[in-house]
Coordinates of C-alpha atoms and ligand atoms in Angstrom, one line a residue:
M420 CA 0.0 0.0 0.1
R421 CA 1.1 3.5 -0.8
D422 CA 1.0 6.1 2.0
H423 CA -0.2 9.0 -0.2
E424 CA -2.9 9.9 -2.6
Q425 CA -2.4 10.5 -6.3
I426 CA -4.4 12.6 -8.7
G427 CA -5.7 11.7 -12.2
K428 CA -8.0 13.1 -14.8
V429 CA -11.1 11.5 -16.4
I430 CA -10.7 11.1 -20.2
G431 CA -13.7 8.9 -20.9
V432 CA -16.8 7.5 -19.5
N433 CA -18.4 4.2 -20.6
S434 CA -21.4 3.5 -18.4
D435 CA -19.9 2.7 -14.9
L436 CA -16.4 2.3 -16.4
V437 CA -14.4 5.4 -16.3
T438 CA -11.0 5.9 -18.1
V439 CA -8.5 8.0 -16.2
E440 CA -5.1 9.4 -17.2
M441 CA -2.4 9.1 -14.6
A442 CA 1.1 10.5 -14.4
E443 CA 2.1 8.2 -11.5
P444 CA 1.7 4.4 -11.2
V445 CA -1.4 3.2 -9.3
M446 CA -2.2 -0.3 -8.0
Q447 CA -4.7 -3.0 -9.2
N448 CA -7.9 -2.9 -7.0
E449 CA -6.9 0.5 -5.4
M450 CA -9.8 2.6 -4.3
A451 CA -10.3 5.9 -6.1
Y452 CA -12.8 8.9 -5.8
I453 CA -14.1 10.6 -8.8
V454 CA -14.8 14.3 -7.9
S455 CA -17.8 15.2 -9.8
G456 CA -19.4 18.5 -8.8
E457 CA -20.3 18.2 -5.1
Y458 CA -19.9 14.4 -5.1
R459 CA -17.1 12.1 -4.3
L460 CA -17.9 8.9 -6.1
K461 CA -16.3 5.7 -4.9
S462 CA -14.6 3.5 -7.5
E463 CA -12.0 0.8 -7.8
V464 CA -9.1 0.3 -10.3
I465 CA -9.8 -2.8 -12.4
K466 CA -7.3 -2.4 -15.2
I467 CA -4.0 -0.6 -15.8
Q468 CA -2.5 0.0 -19.2
G469 CA 0.4 2.2 -19.1
S470 CA -0.8 5.7 -18.1
L471 CA -4.4 4.7 -18.7
V472 CA -6.4 3.3 -15.8
E473 CA -9.9 1.9 -15.9
V474 CA -11.9 2.5 -12.7
Q475 CA -15.2 0.8 -11.9
V476 CA -17.5 3.2 -10.3
Y477 CA -19.6 1.8 -7.4
E478 CA -22.4 4.3 -7.9
D479 CA -24.5 6.0 -10.5
T480 CA -22.1 7.7 -13.0
R481 CA -24.5 10.5 -14.2
G482 CA -22.7 13.8 -14.4
I483 CA -19.1 12.6 -14.6
R484 CA -17.3 14.7 -17.2
V485 CA -14.1 14.5 -19.1
G486 CA -11.5 16.4 -17.1
D487 CA -13.0 15.6 -13.7
K488 CA -10.4 15.0 -10.9
V489 CA -9.8 11.5 -9.6
I490 CA -8.2 10.9 -6.3
F491 CA -6.4 7.5 -5.9
T492 CA -6.2 6.6 -2.3
G493 CA -3.4 4.1 -2.3
E494 CA -5.6 1.8 -0.4
L495 CA -7.5 -1.3 -1.4
L496 CA -11.3 -1.8 -0.8
S497 CA -11.5 -2.8 2.9
A498 CA -13.9 -3.9 5.4
E499 CA -14.2 -2.4 9.0
L500 CA -13.4 -5.1 11.6
G501 CA -14.3 -4.7 15.2
P502 CA -17.1 -5.2 17.7
G503 CA -20.6 -4.4 16.4
L504 CA -20.7 -6.5 13.3
L505 CA -23.0 -9.2 14.7
G506 CA -26.7 -8.7 13.9
Q507 CA -26.0 -6.2 11.2
V508 CA -27.2 -6.1 7.7
F509 CA -24.8 -4.5 5.2
D510 CA -24.6 -4.1 1.5
G511 CA -21.5 -5.2 -0.5
L512 CA -19.6 -2.1 0.5
Q513 CA -20.4 -2.6 4.2
N514 CA -23.0 0.2 4.4
P515 CA -25.4 -0.7 7.2
L516 CA -28.7 -1.0 5.4
P517 CA -31.1 -0.4 8.3
K518 CA -29.3 2.9 8.8
V519 CA -29.5 3.7 5.1
A520 CA -33.2 2.9 5.1
E521 CA -33.8 5.1 8.2
R522 CA -32.0 8.0 6.7
F523 CA -32.5 7.8 3.0
G524 CA -35.2 5.1 2.2
F525 CA -34.1 2.0 0.4
F526 CA -31.3 3.4 -1.7
I527 CA -28.2 5.2 -0.5
P528 CA -27.7 8.7 -2.2
R529 CA -24.7 9.1 -4.5
G530 CA -21.5 9.9 -2.9
T531 CA -22.6 8.8 0.5
S532 CA -21.2 5.9 2.6
L533 CA -22.0 5.2 6.2
D534 CA -19.6 3.8 8.9
A535 CA -20.1 0.0 9.2
L536 CA -19.4 0.2 12.8
D537 CA -21.2 2.5 15.2
R538 CA -18.7 5.2 16.2
K539 CA -20.6 6.2 19.4
R540 CA -21.4 2.9 21.0
K541 CA -19.2 2.0 24.0
W542 CA -17.8 -1.4 24.6
G543 CA -16.5 -2.7 27.9
F544 CA -12.9 -3.5 27.2
V545 CA -11.0 -6.0 29.4
P546 CA -7.2 -6.0 28.8
S547 CA -5.3 -9.2 28.7
A548 CA -2.0 -8.0 27.2
R549 CA 0.5 -6.3 29.5
E550 CA 3.0 -3.6 29.1
G551 CA 6.2 -5.1 27.8
D552 CA 4.6 -8.1 26.0
T553 CA 5.7 -9.0 22.6
L554 CA 2.9 -9.4 20.2
S555 CA 2.3 -9.8 16.5
A556 CA -0.7 -9.9 14.0
G557 CA -3.7 -11.7 15.3
H558 CA -2.6 -11.8 18.9
F559 CA -5.1 -10.7 21.6
L560 CA -5.0 -7.4 23.3
G561 CA -8.0 -8.0 25.4
H562 CA -11.8 -8.5 24.8
V563 CA -15.2 -7.1 24.8
Q564 CA -18.5 -8.8 25.2
E565 CA -20.5 -8.8 22.0
G566 CA -23.8 -10.4 22.7
V567 CA -23.2 -13.9 23.8
F568 CA -19.7 -13.9 22.4
T569 CA -16.3 -13.0 23.8
H570 CA -15.1 -10.6 21.0
Y571 CA -11.2 -10.6 21.1
I572 CA -9.5 -7.4 20.3
L573 CA -6.8 -8.3 17.9
V574 CA -3.4 -6.9 16.8
P575 CA -4.3 -5.8 13.2
F576 CA -3.5 -8.4 10.6
H577 CA -1.5 -6.1 8.3
L578 CA 1.3 -5.6 10.9
R579 CA 4.4 -7.5 10.1
G580 CA 6.9 -8.8 12.6
Q581 CA 6.9 -8.2 16.3
Y582 CA 5.8 -5.3 18.6
R583 CA 6.2 -4.5 22.2
V584 CA 3.2 -3.2 24.1
R585 CA 4.0 0.2 25.4
T586 CA 0.7 1.0 27.0
I587 CA -2.6 -0.9 27.4
A588 CA -5.8 0.6 28.4
D589 CA -7.4 0.0 31.8
E590 CA -10.6 -2.0 31.9
G591 CA -13.4 0.4 31.0
D592 CA -15.8 1.6 28.3
Y593 CA -14.4 2.5 24.9
A594 CA -15.8 3.4 21.5
V595 CA -14.4 1.6 18.4
E596 CA -12.0 4.5 17.5
D597 CA -10.6 5.1 21.0
T598 CA -7.1 3.9 21.5
V599 CA -6.7 0.9 23.8
A600 CA -3.1 0.1 23.3
Q601 CA 0.1 1.6 22.0
I602 CA 2.7 -0.8 20.5
E603 CA 6.1 -0.1 19.2
T604 CA 8.6 -1.8 16.8
R605 CA 12.1 -2.7 17.7
E606 CA 13.1 0.6 16.0
G607 CA 10.8 2.5 18.4
V608 CA 8.1 3.4 15.9
S609 CA 5.0 3.6 17.8
L610 CA 1.4 2.8 16.7
D611 CA -2.0 3.4 18.4
L612 CA -4.4 0.5 18.3
T613 CA -8.2 0.9 18.6
L614 CA -11.0 -1.6 19.0
M615 CA -11.3 -1.7 15.2
F616 CA -9.2 -1.8 12.1
H617 CA -9.5 -2.4 8.4
W618 CA -8.6 -5.2 6.1
P619 CA -8.7 -5.4 2.3
I620 CA -11.5 -7.7 1.4
K621 CA -10.0 -9.5 -1.6
I622 CA -7.0 -10.6 0.4
P623 CA -7.3 -13.8 2.7
I624 CA -6.6 -13.2 6.4
R625 CA -3.7 -15.5 7.4
A626 CA -2.8 -14.5 10.9
Y627 CA -2.8 -18.1 12.2
R628 CA -0.2 -20.7 12.9
E629 CA -1.3 -23.4 10.6
R630 CA -4.1 -24.8 8.4
L631 CA -5.6 -28.2 9.2
R632 CA -7.2 -30.6 6.9
P633 CA -11.0 -30.3 7.5
S634 CA -11.9 -33.6 9.1
D635 CA -14.5 -33.0 11.9
T636 CA -18.0 -33.4 10.5
L637 CA -20.1 -30.3 10.8
I638 CA -23.4 -31.6 12.1
T639 CA -26.3 -29.8 10.5
G640 CA -29.1 -31.9 11.9
I641 CA -30.3 -32.5 8.3
R642 CA -30.2 -36.3 8.0
I643 CA -29.5 -36.6 4.3
I644 CA -26.5 -34.2 4.7
D645 CA -25.0 -35.6 7.9
T646 CA -25.5 -39.3 7.0
F647 CA -25.0 -39.3 3.3
F648 CA -23.2 -36.2 2.1
P649 CA -21.5 -34.7 5.1
I650 CA -19.9 -31.3 5.4
A651 CA -16.7 -30.8 7.3
K652 CA -15.9 -27.9 9.7
G653 CA -13.6 -25.7 7.6
G654 CA -14.8 -27.4 4.4
T655 CA -16.6 -26.3 1.3
Y656 CA -19.8 -27.4 -0.4
C657 CA -22.1 -26.3 -3.1
I658 CA -25.9 -26.4 -3.6
P659 CA -26.8 -26.2 -7.2
G660 CA -30.5 -26.2 -8.1
P661 CA -33.1 -24.7 -10.4
F662 CA -35.3 -21.8 -9.4
G663 CA -37.8 -22.9 -6.6
A664 CA -35.9 -26.2 -5.8
G665 CA -35.4 -25.2 -2.2
K666 CA -31.8 -23.7 -2.1
T667 CA -32.7 -20.7 0.1
V668 CA -34.9 -22.7 2.4
L669 CA -32.1 -25.3 2.9
Q670 CA -29.6 -22.6 3.7
H671 CA -32.0 -21.1 6.2
I672 CA -32.4 -24.4 8.0
T673 CA -28.8 -25.1 8.0
A674 CA -28.1 -21.5 9.4
R675 CA -30.5 -22.3 12.2
H676 CA -29.4 -25.8 13.2
A677 CA -25.7 -26.3 12.1
E678 CA -23.3 -26.8 15.1
I679 CA -21.5 -23.6 14.5
D680 CA -21.0 -20.3 16.4
L681 CA -21.7 -17.7 13.8
V682 CA -23.4 -17.6 10.4
I683 CA -22.5 -15.0 7.8
I684 CA -25.0 -14.8 4.9
A685 CA -24.0 -13.4 1.6
A686 CA -27.4 -12.8 0.0
C687 CA -27.0 -12.1 -3.7
G688 CA -30.5 -11.6 -4.9
E689 CA -32.0 -11.7 -8.4
R690 CA -34.7 -9.2 -7.6
A691 CA -34.9 -6.6 -4.8
G692 CA -37.9 -8.8 -3.6
E693 CA -35.7 -11.7 -2.7
I694 CA -33.6 -9.5 -0.5
V695 CA -36.5 -7.8 1.1
E696 CA -37.7 -11.4 1.9
V697 CA -34.4 -12.2 3.6
L698 CA -34.5 -9.0 5.6
R699 CA -38.0 -9.6 6.7
E700 CA -37.7 -13.4 7.3
F701 CA -34.3 -13.8 8.8
P702 CA -34.9 -11.7 12.0
K703 CA -38.0 -13.9 12.6
I704 CA -35.9 -17.1 12.5
E705 CA -35.6 -18.3 16.1
D706 CA -32.3 -19.5 17.3
P707 CA -33.0 -23.0 18.8
R708 CA -30.2 -22.5 21.3
T709 CA -31.5 -19.3 22.8
G710 CA -35.1 -18.9 21.8
R711 CA -34.2 -15.4 20.7
S712 CA -33.6 -14.1 17.2
L713 CA -31.0 -16.0 15.1
M714 CA -29.8 -12.5 14.0
E715 CA -27.8 -12.3 17.3
R716 CA -25.2 -14.6 15.9
T717 CA -25.7 -13.6 12.1
V718 CA -24.3 -11.0 9.8
I719 CA -26.0 -10.5 6.5
I720 CA -24.2 -9.0 3.5
C721 CA -26.9 -8.5 0.7
N722 CA -27.3 -7.0 -2.7
T723 CA -29.7 -7.0 -5.5
S724 CA -29.3 -6.7 -9.3
S725 CA -30.4 -3.1 -9.0
M726 CA -27.2 -2.2 -7.1
P727 CA -24.0 -1.2 -8.9
V728 CA -22.2 -4.1 -10.4
A729 CA -19.0 -3.6 -8.4
A730 CA -20.8 -3.6 -5.1
R731 CA -22.4 -6.9 -6.2
E732 CA -19.1 -8.3 -7.0
S733 CA -17.5 -7.3 -3.8
S734 CA -20.3 -8.7 -1.5
V735 CA -18.9 -12.2 -1.2
Y736 CA -15.6 -10.9 -0.3
T737 CA -16.9 -8.6 2.4
A738 CA -18.7 -11.7 3.8
I739 CA -15.7 -13.9 3.8
T740 CA -13.6 -11.3 5.3
I741 CA -15.9 -11.0 8.3
A742 CA -16.1 -14.7 8.5
E743 CA -12.3 -14.9 8.6
Y744 CA -12.1 -12.2 11.3
Y745 CA -14.2 -14.0 13.7
R746 CA -12.3 -17.3 12.9
Q747 CA -9.3 -15.4 14.3
M748 CA -11.1 -15.5 17.7
G749 CA -11.2 -19.2 17.7
L750 CA -14.9 -19.4 16.5
D751 CA -16.5 -21.8 14.0
V752 CA -18.2 -19.7 11.3
L753 CA -20.4 -20.8 8.5
L754 CA -20.6 -18.7 5.4
L755 CA -23.6 -19.2 3.2
A756 CA -23.6 -17.6 -0.2
D757 CA -26.9 -17.5 -2.0
S758 CA -26.6 -17.4 -5.0
T759 CA -23.1 -17.4 -6.3
S760 CA -24.5 -17.2 -9.8
R761 CA -25.3 -13.6 -9.2
W762 CA -21.8 -12.9 -8.2
A763 CA -20.6 -14.7 -11.3
Q764 CA -22.9 -12.5 -13.4
A765 CA -21.4 -9.4 -11.9
M766 CA -18.0 -10.7 -12.9
R767 CA -19.4 -11.3 -16.3
E768 CA -20.8 -7.8 -16.7
I769 CA -17.6 -6.2 -15.6
S770 CA -15.5 -8.3 -18.0
G771 CA -17.9 -7.6 -20.8
R772 CA -17.5 -3.9 -20.2
L773 CA -13.7 -4.2 -20.2
E774 CA -14.0 -6.0 -23.5
E775 CA -12.0 -8.9 -22.4
I776 CA -12.0 -12.1 -24.5
P777 CA -15.0 -14.0 -23.2
G778 CA -14.9 -17.7 -22.1
E779 CA -17.7 -20.0 -22.0
E780 CA -21.2 -18.5 -21.9
A781 CA -19.5 -15.1 -21.9
Y782 CA -18.1 -15.5 -18.5
P783 CA -14.5 -14.3 -18.1
A784 CA -11.8 -16.8 -18.7
Y785 CA -10.7 -16.3 -15.1
L786 CA -14.1 -17.3 -13.7
E787 CA -12.9 -20.7 -12.4
S788 CA -9.8 -19.3 -10.7
R789 CA -12.0 -16.6 -8.9
I790 CA -14.4 -19.2 -7.8
A791 CA -11.5 -21.3 -6.6
S792 CA -9.8 -18.5 -4.6
F793 CA -13.1 -17.7 -2.9
Y794 CA -13.7 -21.2 -1.6
E795 CA -10.0 -21.6 -0.7
R796 CA -10.6 -19.0 1.9
A797 CA -12.5 -21.6 3.8
G798 CA -10.5 -23.7 6.3
A799 CA -9.9 -24.9 9.8
V800 CA -6.9 -23.3 11.5
V801 CA -4.8 -23.3 14.6
L802 CA -4.3 -19.8 15.9
S803 CA -1.0 -18.7 17.6
N804 CA -2.5 -19.4 21.0
G805 CA -3.2 -23.0 20.1
K806 CA -7.0 -22.4 19.8
T807 CA -8.7 -23.6 16.6
G808 CA -11.3 -21.8 14.5
S809 CA -12.9 -22.6 11.2
V810 CA -14.8 -21.0 8.2
T811 CA -17.0 -23.4 6.3
I812 CA -18.4 -22.1 3.0
G813 CA -21.6 -23.3 1.4
G814 CA -22.6 -21.6 -1.9
T815 CA -25.8 -22.1 -3.9
V816 CA -25.7 -22.0 -7.7
S817 CA -28.8 -21.2 -9.7
P818 CA -28.0 -22.3 -13.2
A819 CA -30.2 -20.8 -15.9
G820 CA -32.3 -23.6 -17.3
G821 CA -31.5 -25.8 -14.3
T822 CA -28.7 -27.8 -16.0
F823 CA -25.6 -28.5 -14.0
E824 CA -23.5 -28.4 -17.3
E825 CA -22.7 -24.7 -17.1
P826 CA -19.6 -22.9 -16.1
V827 CA -20.5 -21.7 -12.6
T828 CA -21.7 -25.1 -11.4
Q829 CA -18.8 -26.9 -13.1
G830 CA -16.2 -24.3 -11.9
T831 CA -17.5 -24.7 -8.3
L832 CA -17.6 -28.6 -8.5
K833 CA -13.9 -28.7 -9.2
V834 CA -13.0 -27.0 -5.9
V835 CA -15.7 -28.0 -3.3
G836 CA -15.5 -30.9 -1.0
A837 CA -19.2 -31.9 -1.1
F838 CA -22.0 -31.4 -3.6
H839 CA -25.6 -31.3 -2.7
G840 CA -27.4 -31.2 -6.1
L841 CA -31.1 -30.2 -5.7
S842 CA -33.6 -32.0 -8.0
R843 CA -36.5 -30.3 -9.6
R844 CA -38.3 -33.6 -9.6
R845 CA -37.9 -34.1 -5.9
A846 CA -39.0 -30.5 -5.2
N847 CA -42.1 -30.9 -7.5
A848 CA -42.9 -34.2 -5.6
R849 CA -42.4 -32.1 -2.4
R850 CA -39.7 -34.5 -1.3
F851 CA -37.8 -32.0 0.9
P852 CA -35.0 -31.3 1.4
S853 CA -34.7 -31.9 -2.4
I854 CA -31.1 -33.0 -2.4
D855 CA -30.7 -35.7 -5.1
P856 CA -29.5 -38.8 -3.4
H857 CA -28.2 -40.2 -6.7
E858 CA -26.3 -37.1 -8.0
S859 CA -24.9 -35.7 -4.8
W860 CA -21.5 -36.6 -3.2
S861 CA -19.1 -35.7 -0.4
N862 CA -15.5 -36.3 0.2
Y863 CA -15.7 -35.6 3.9
P864 CA -16.0 -38.2 6.7
G865 CA -19.5 -38.5 8.0
I866 CA -21.1 -40.1 11.1
I867 CA -22.1 -43.4 9.7
S868 CA -19.6 -46.3 8.8
P869 CA -19.0 -46.7 5.1
E870 CA -20.3 -50.3 5.1
R871 CA -23.7 -49.4 6.5
L872 CA -23.8 -46.5 4.0
R873 CA -23.1 -48.8 1.2
T874 CA -26.1 -50.9 2.1
A875 CA -28.4 -48.0 2.0
R876 CA -26.9 -46.7 -1.2
E877 CA -27.4 -50.1 -2.9
F878 CA -31.1 -50.0 -2.0
L879 CA -31.6 -46.5 -3.3
S880 CA -30.1 -47.5 -6.6
K881 CA -31.9 -50.7 -6.8
G882 CA -35.2 -48.7 -5.9
R883 CA -34.5 -46.3 -8.7
E884 CA -33.7 -49.1 -11.2
V885 CA -37.1 -50.9 -10.3
E886 CA -39.0 -47.6 -10.5
Q887 CA -37.6 -47.0 -14.1
M888 CA -38.5 -50.6 -15.0
M889 CA -42.0 -50.2 -13.6
K890 CA -42.5 -47.1 -15.9
V891 CA -41.9 -49.4 -18.9
V892 CA -43.4 -52.7 -17.9
G893 CA -45.9 -51.5 -15.4
E894 CA -46.3 -52.8 -11.9
E895 CA -47.7 -56.1 -13.0
G896 CA -44.7 -56.8 -15.1
T897 CA -42.4 -56.5 -12.0
S898 CA -41.5 -59.4 -9.8
L899 CA -42.5 -59.4 -6.1
D900 CA -38.9 -59.4 -5.0
D901 CA -38.0 -56.3 -7.1
Y902 CA -41.2 -54.6 -5.9
I903 CA -40.2 -55.2 -2.2
D904 CA -36.8 -53.7 -3.0
Y905 CA -38.6 -50.6 -4.5
L906 CA -40.8 -50.4 -1.4
K907 CA -37.7 -50.5 0.8
A908 CA -36.0 -47.7 -1.0
E909 CA -39.2 -45.7 -0.8
L910 CA -39.2 -46.2 2.9
L911 CA -35.7 -45.0 3.2
D912 CA -36.5 -42.0 1.3
H913 CA -39.7 -41.1 3.1
V914 CA -38.6 -41.7 6.7
Y915 CA -35.0 -40.7 6.5
L916 CA -34.0 -38.6 3.4
Q917 CA -37.1 -36.5 3.7
Q918 CA -37.4 -34.4 6.8
N919 CA -40.0 -31.8 7.9
A920 CA -38.1 -28.6 8.3
F921 CA -41.1 -27.0 10.0
D922 CA -41.3 -29.5 12.9
R923 CA -39.4 -28.7 16.0
I924 CA -38.4 -32.4 16.5
D925 CA -38.3 -33.9 12.9
G926 CA -36.6 -30.7 11.7
V927 CA -33.3 -31.3 13.4
T928 CA -31.8 -34.8 14.1
S929 CA -28.9 -35.1 16.4
K930 CA -25.8 -37.2 15.6
E931 CA -26.7 -39.8 18.1
R932 CA -30.2 -40.1 16.9
Q933 CA -29.1 -40.4 13.3
D934 CA -26.8 -43.1 14.2
H935 CA -29.6 -45.0 16.1
V936 CA -32.4 -44.5 13.6
F937 CA -30.1 -45.3 10.6
G938 CA -29.0 -48.5 12.3
F939 CA -32.6 -49.6 12.6
L940 CA -33.3 -48.7 9.0
I941 CA -30.4 -50.8 7.8
H942 CA -31.9 -53.6 9.9
I943 CA -35.2 -53.3 8.0
L944 CA -33.6 -53.0 4.6
S945 CA -31.4 -56.2 5.3
S946 CA -34.5 -58.1 6.5
S947 CA -36.2 -60.5 4.1
F948 CA -39.9 -60.5 3.9
T949 CA -42.4 -62.9 2.4
F950 CA -45.7 -61.5 1.2
P951 CA -48.4 -63.2 -0.7
D952 CA -48.8 -60.4 -3.1
K953 CA -47.8 -56.8 -3.9
D954 CA -50.9 -55.3 -2.3
V955 CA -50.0 -56.9 1.0
A956 CA -46.4 -55.7 0.7
L957 CA -47.5 -52.2 -0.1
R958 CA -49.9 -52.0 2.7
F959 CA -47.2 -53.4 5.1
F960 CA -44.6 -50.8 4.0
Q961 CA -47.2 -48.0 4.3
S962 CA -48.0 -48.9 7.8
L963 CA -44.4 -49.2 8.6
R964 CA -43.7 -45.8 7.0
Q965 CA -46.4 -44.3 9.1
L966 CA -45.2 -45.7 12.4
F967 CA -41.6 -44.7 11.5
I968 CA -42.7 -41.1 10.8
D969 CA -44.5 -41.1 14.2
W970 CA -41.3 -42.2 15.7
N971 CA -39.4 -39.4 13.9
Y972 CA -41.8 -36.9 15.7
C973 CA -41.1 -38.2 19.2
E974 CA -38.5 -36.4 21.3
W975 CA -35.2 -38.1 21.3
D976 CA -34.9 -40.8 24.0
S977 CA -38.3 -39.9 25.5
R978 CA -40.9 -42.5 26.7
G979 CA -42.8 -42.0 23.4
F980 CA -39.7 -42.6 21.4
R981 CA -38.9 -45.9 23.2
E982 CA -42.5 -47.1 23.0
T983 CA -42.8 -46.3 19.3
E984 CA -39.5 -48.0 18.7
A985 CA -40.8 -51.2 20.4
Q986 CA -44.0 -51.0 18.4
L987 CA -41.9 -50.8 15.2
R988 CA -39.9 -53.8 16.2
D989 CA -43.0 -55.8 17.1
F990 CA -44.6 -55.0 13.8
L991 CA -41.4 -55.9 11.9
E992 CA -41.0 -59.2 13.8
G993 CA -44.7 -60.1 13.1
A994 CA -44.0 -59.7 9.4
K995 CA -40.9 -61.8 9.4
G996 CA -42.3 -64.5 11.6
D997 CA -45.0 -65.5 9.2
E998 CA -43.5 -68.0 6.8
K999 CA -46.4 -67.8 4.4
G1000 CA -46.6 -64.1 4.2
L1001 CA -48.2 -61.6 6.4
H1002 CA -51.4 -59.8 7.0
P1003 CA -50.7 -57.0 9.2
N1004 CA -54.0 -56.0 10.7
T1005 CA -53.8 -52.2 10.2
Ligands
ADP2233 P1 -34.8 -21.5 -4.5 O1 -34.0 -20.7 -3.5 O2 -34.1 -22.8 -4.9 O3 -35.3 -20.8 -5.6 P2 -36.7 -21.7 -2.2 O4 -35.6 -22.2 -1.1 O5 -37.1 -20.3 -2.1 O6 -36.1 -22.1 -3.7 O7 -37.8 -22.7 -2.1 C1 -39.0 -22.6 -2.9 C2 -40.3 -23.1 -2.2 O8 -40.2 -24.5 -2.0 C3 -40.4 -22.6 -0.8 O9 -41.1 -21.4 -0.8 C4 -41.2 -23.7 -0.2 O10 -42.6 -23.6 -0.4 C5 -40.7 -24.9 -0.8 N1 -39.6 -25.6 0.0 C6 -38.3 -25.5 -0.1 N2 -37.6 -26.3 0.7 C7 -38.6 -26.8 1.5 C8 -38.5 -27.6 2.7 N3 -37.3 -28.1 3.2 N4 -39.7 -28.0 3.3 C9 -40.8 -27.5 2.8 N5 -40.9 -26.8 1.7 C10 -39.9 -26.4 1.1
MG2234 MG1 -33.4 -18.7 -3.5

């Protein structure tokens, strides 16, 4: 970073792309302000060609004229990091949207930006560093209480090398810009540290000791995920699915029940309506742990297609930067991006305007590498104090036309560790969550042994085969044994893969319960039954399904749970005991 501003002059305007002539060199992605009349319009360097610099303006470019002055700040687009981020809703440039709405209505006026962090609010700072301590980037100076979290005040990440603490503030109330520590280099250069600092959003935060291979299963409470296609803490996964397939609902359920500390939502909407929905719905989501609003441990970064393209492009970076910041405190953070297709479209628009050579479907040739470097910012890490933290990233993709054979889905598939493909057919049949059990996969270790999983998978494939066959030859043309296999697969689907997101108990299944229930299902799948005909078989499996679903609605390990399980076992034994077939009296 440069420590001084530089001045250039507008020589051309093409929509939100402005060409500036510069005498001095500037940096890629450096922030600049175009001075247009009374406005200072925020923009970013996106291309440098000799003395000509293309800047992308974050706002409406009306009124910009050739000859206007441009101030290059020498700084990259950065996020404000400090206490007070939780519970907030920001746009891609970290303007707090509720404040924008309060002051200006839905849209922020040109040339305006608001502080992301409240400058007046006081935080009770408790120092932990002492005078004379040697510290470096990411070390703790002390903490404040942010809601239910201990928010550690960190040595800013951009500081290189070691510093000696000269003074540290006493315990007391401080605003984010108040100095709480003075540190100095070996050479005696001294720096004032406050509760907040900045970090450039496109650069990963790496103030940790080491990265770990993601191996701990992140329990989401969603059976088809945890059992079949698990996610790991610090891992990555992608949810592609056509419009209306259930991507957003699935992410909201995950946000609510996953065993993580914080949720960062990057809501990149198609229409303003989708975002209004998020803003209206999200605060209503109850945190099952506290009974209060889930917003207390959430940050939302949102944008709509009516916002300037550069702001849309930057929102996923603002989101990941905030996620990485909290990881540095030893927290497990889940970043959910919905939908990354909108982000890719913003990249496509910018690239088109720069007249770059387009790749597939007019996306820029660097689309895949941008997607990869975004997901690579996920990870489980060991901090310098030995604590661990993680950022898990789950991104939805909404391919036009619903096919997964398109650049954003394919580019994402190459880098993520798990793939939860949503199926239009399952959504139409209201089989939720509509994760396709045949298309999806995961490379992460789950909670169920591979052998038991294999049995379940075999039944699912067999069931699908029989179903396809039945479509051709009809039920009459299908053998009784094949039909029973089909019924077994349907049972597995209805009582295990499908889950009622709106039920307090069925909506979230603990690891222990999944293990127990899945074991029982495997027992059913592996049992052989003799039925006199298909009708009897069908009725038996229908009753079994109903009983099983009742079981799913019983509180784990309650009396009702144990009684229903006993009933299920009796029902099953009755069926197997009758050599000639069975006639369950239901
Ligand atoms: P997408 O984000 O893929 O466009 P949504 O998540 O908005 O789709 O889901 C569309 C609709 O499908 C929802 O409004 C809801 O009616 C239904 N739906 C999605 N997921 C579930 C679920 N798990 N349980 C019940 N209904 C669901
Ligand atoms: Mg959606």
